[in-house]
PDB file of C-alpha atoms in Angstrom:
ATOM      1  CA  MET H 101       5.834  84.410  44.837  1.00  0.00           C
ATOM      2  CA  PRO H 102       4.120  81.245  45.949  1.00  0.00           C
ATOM      3  CA  ARG H 103       3.370  80.592  49.603  1.00  0.00           C
ATOM      4  CA  THR H 104       5.125  77.777  51.380  1.00  0.00           C
ATOM      5  CA  LYS H 105       3.117  75.034  52.934  1.00  0.00           C
ATOM      6  CA  GLY H 106       2.896  74.857  56.707  1.00  0.00           C
ATOM      7  CA  SER H 107       3.545  77.373  59.359  1.00  0.00           C
ATOM      8  CA  LYS H 108       6.918  78.936  59.797  1.00  0.00           C
ATOM      9  CA  ASN H 109       6.162  79.568  63.453  1.00  0.00           C
ATOM     10  CA  LYS H 110       6.162  75.887  64.358  1.00  0.00           C
ATOM     11  CA  PRO H 111       7.904  75.191  67.595  1.00  0.00           C
ATOM     12  CA  LYS H 112      10.801  72.922  67.242  1.00  0.00           C
ATOM     13  CA  ALA H 113       9.935  69.535  68.704  1.00  0.00           C
ATOM     14  CA  ILE H 114      12.318  68.882  71.510  1.00  0.00           C
ATOM     15  CA  ASN H 115      12.009  65.352  72.676  1.00  0.00           C
ATOM     16  CA  ASP H 116      12.926  65.448  76.334  1.00  0.00           C
ATOM     17  CA  TYR H 117      12.282  61.832  77.077  1.00  0.00           C
ATOM     18  CA  ALA H 118      14.081  61.951  80.391  1.00  0.00           C
ATOM     19  CA  SER H 119      11.632  64.473  81.885  1.00  0.00           C
ATOM     20  CA  GLN H 120       8.637  62.609  80.470  1.00  0.00           C
ATOM     21  CA  ILE H 121       9.933  59.354  81.960  1.00  0.00           C
ATOM     22  CA  ALA H 122      10.461  61.064  85.313  1.00  0.00           C
ATOM     23  CA  GLU H 123       6.902  62.453  85.297  1.00  0.00           C
ATOM     24  CA  LYS H 124       5.402  59.075  84.438  1.00  0.00           C
ATOM     25  CA  GLN H 125       7.505  57.358  87.096  1.00  0.00           C
ATOM     26  CA  GLU H 126       6.248  59.848  89.690  1.00  0.00           C
ATOM     27  CA  ALA H 127       2.675  59.160  88.602  1.00  0.00           C
ATOM     28  CA  VAL H 128       3.256  55.406  88.830  1.00  0.00           C
ATOM     29  CA  ALA H 129       4.801  55.765  92.296  1.00  0.00           C
ATOM     30  CA  SER H 130       1.917  57.886  93.567  1.00  0.00           C
ATOM     31  CA  LEU H 131      -0.631  55.436  92.161  1.00  0.00           C
ATOM     32  CA  ASN H 132       1.207  52.549  93.830  1.00  0.00           C
ATOM     33  CA  THR H 133       1.127  54.315  97.198  1.00  0.00           C
ATOM     34  CA  GLU H 134      -2.582  55.079  96.765  1.00  0.00           C
ATOM     35  CA  ILE H 135      -3.279  51.433  95.895  1.00  0.00           C
ATOM     36  CA  ALA H 136      -1.320  50.276  98.938  1.00  0.00           C
ATOM     37  CA  SER H 137      -3.226  52.611 101.245  1.00  0.00           C
ATOM     38  CA  ILE H 138      -6.567  51.511  99.767  1.00  0.00           C
ATOM     39  CA  GLN H 139      -5.638  47.842 100.220  1.00  0.00           C
ATOM     40  CA  LYS H 140      -4.658  48.529 103.823  1.00  0.00           C
ATOM     41  CA  ALA H 141      -7.991  50.261 104.429  1.00  0.00           C
ATOM     42  CA  ILE H 142      -9.834  47.327 102.841  1.00  0.00           C
ATOM     43  CA  GLU H 143      -8.037  44.851 105.118  1.00  0.00           C
ATOM     44  CA  GLU H 144      -8.915  46.964 108.153  1.00  0.00           C
ATOM     45  CA  GLN H 145     -12.551  47.074 107.062  1.00  0.00           C
ATOM     46  CA  LYS H 146     -12.563  43.296 106.529  1.00  0.00           C
ATOM     47  CA  ASN H 147     -11.231  42.776 110.046  1.00  0.00           C
ATOM     48  CA  THR H 148     -13.828  45.150 111.447  1.00  0.00           C
ATOM     49  CA  LEU H 149     -16.552  43.343 109.501  1.00  0.00           C
ATOM     50  CA  LYS H 150     -15.409  39.978 110.835  1.00  0.00           C
ATOM     51  CA  GLU H 151     -15.465  41.305 114.416  1.00  0.00           C
ATOM     52  CA  LYS H 152     -18.941  42.771 113.950  1.00  0.00           C
ATOM     53  CA  LYS H 153     -20.286  39.511 112.481  1.00  0.00           C
ATOM     54  CA  THR H 154     -18.862  37.580 115.430  1.00  0.00           C
ATOM     55  CA  ALA H 155     -20.457  40.012 117.867  1.00  0.00           C
ATOM     56  CA  LEU H 156     -23.768  39.737 115.979  1.00  0.00           C
ATOM     57  CA  LYS H 157     -23.770  35.938 116.163  1.00  0.00           C
ATOM     58  CA  LYS H 158     -23.006  36.073 119.883  1.00  0.00           C
ATOM     59  CA  ALA H 159     -25.810  38.573 120.483  1.00  0.00           C
ATOM     60  CA  GLU H 160     -28.276  36.462 118.440  1.00  0.00           C
ATOM     61  CA  LYS H 161     -27.389  33.388 120.508  1.00  0.00           C
ATOM     62  CA  GLU H 162     -27.942  35.347 123.704  1.00  0.00           C
ATOM     63  CA  VAL H 163     -31.323  36.588 122.435  1.00  0.00           C
ATOM     64  CA  THR H 164     -32.354  33.035 121.544  1.00  0.00           C
ATOM     65  CA  SER H 165     -31.259  31.797 124.954  1.00  0.00           C
ATOM     66  CA  LEU H 166     -33.143  34.571 126.724  1.00  0.00           C
ATOM     67  CA  LYS H 167     -36.274  33.878 124.671  1.00  0.00           C
ATOM     68  CA  SER H 168     -36.211  30.206 125.633  1.00  0.00           C
ATOM     69  CA  LYS H 169     -35.660  31.100 129.305  1.00  0.00           C
ATOM     70  CA  LYS H 170     -38.575  33.555 129.124  1.00  0.00           C
ATOM     71  CA  ALA H 171     -40.824  30.911 127.566  1.00  0.00           C
ATOM     72  CA  LYS H 172     -39.906  28.434 130.317  1.00  0.00           C
ATOM     73  CA  ALA H 173     -40.532  31.056 132.993  1.00  0.00           C
ATOM     74  CA  ASP H 174     -43.894  31.981 131.430  1.00  0.00           C
ATOM     75  CA  ALA H 175     -44.925  28.336 131.265  1.00  0.00           C
ATOM     76  CA  LYS H 176     -43.912  27.815 134.881  1.00  0.00           C
ATOM     77  CA  ALA H 177     -45.825  30.921 135.947  1.00  0.00           C
ATOM     78  CA  ALA H 178     -48.909  29.744 134.044  1.00  0.00           C
ATOM     79  CA  GLU H 179     -48.639  26.336 135.681  1.00  0.00           C
ATOM     80  CA  GLU H 180     -48.323  27.941 139.112  1.00  0.00           C
ATOM     81  CA  ALA H 181     -51.371  30.106 138.386  1.00  0.00           C
ATOM     82  CA  LYS H 182     -53.396  27.038 137.354  1.00  0.00           C
ATOM     83  CA  LYS H 183     -52.249  25.214 140.454  1.00  0.00           C
ATOM     84  CA  ALA H 184     -53.198  28.132 142.687  1.00  0.00           C
ATOM     85  CA  GLU H 185     -56.578  28.393 140.946  1.00  0.00           C
ATOM     86  CA  ALA H 186     -57.186  24.673 141.394  1.00  0.00           C
ATOM     87  CA  GLU H 187     -56.298  24.885 145.075  1.00  0.00           C
ATOM     88  CA  ALA H 188     -58.655  27.843 145.496  1.00  0.00           C
ATOM     89  CA  VAL H 189     -61.480  25.915 143.798  1.00  0.00           C
ATOM     90  CA  LEU H 190     -60.713  22.856 145.950  1.00  0.00           C
ATOM     91  CA  LYS H 191     -60.782  24.916 149.145  1.00  0.00           C
ATOM     92  CA  LYS H 192     -64.022  26.539 148.048  1.00  0.00           C
ATOM     93  CA  LEU H 193     -65.616  23.168 147.343  1.00  0.00           C
ATOM     94  CA  LEU H 194     -64.401  21.740 150.631  1.00  0.00           C
ATOM     95  CA  ALA H 195     -65.702  24.792 152.459  1.00  0.00           C
ATOM     96  CA  SER H 196     -69.081  24.342 150.820  1.00  0.00           C
ATOM     97  CA  GLY H 197     -69.351  20.882 152.320  1.00  0.00           C
ATOM     98  CA  MET H 198     -68.396  18.548 149.481  1.00  0.00           C
ATOM     99  CA  SER H 199     -66.396  15.498 150.338  1.00  0.00           C
ATOM    100  CA  ALA H 200     -63.065  14.642 148.775  1.00  0.00           C
ATOM    101  CA  ASP H 201     -64.610  11.701 146.881  1.00  0.00           C
ATOM    102  CA  GLU H 202     -67.255  13.936 145.291  1.00  0.00           C
ATOM    103  CA  ILE H 203     -64.593  16.435 144.276  1.00  0.00           C
ATOM    104  CA  LEU H 204     -62.506  13.672 142.660  1.00  0.00           C
ATOM    105  CA  GLU H 205     -65.566  12.513 140.710  1.00  0.00           C
ATOM    106  CA  LYS H 206     -66.093  16.052 139.395  1.00  0.00           C
ATOM    107  CA  LEU H 207     -62.462  16.289 138.346  1.00  0.00           C
ATOM    108  CA  LYS H 208     -62.709  13.080 136.314  1.00  0.00           C
TER     109      LYS H 208
END
């Protein structure tokens, strides 16, 4: 007797489209909720980034301002030191007996 083609133990294909549709709809719903939560997190991160950039700009402006104030203070201190040194030299020259006219000639 000849053998029949194919297996006789094949499961009968039951097309339960309703359950497959339900599974896929659940997957779609879960993906939509995940996407929504990710978008919310991205918006929060964008807001945080914007705040940090604003704070950075403010801090950089303050640093620049402080640097310029420091430079002005250093220049003023150097000028005061030169002035004090000049006064000390002038007093020394006057104490040594030079006249004011001779001192002015040396300064020129």
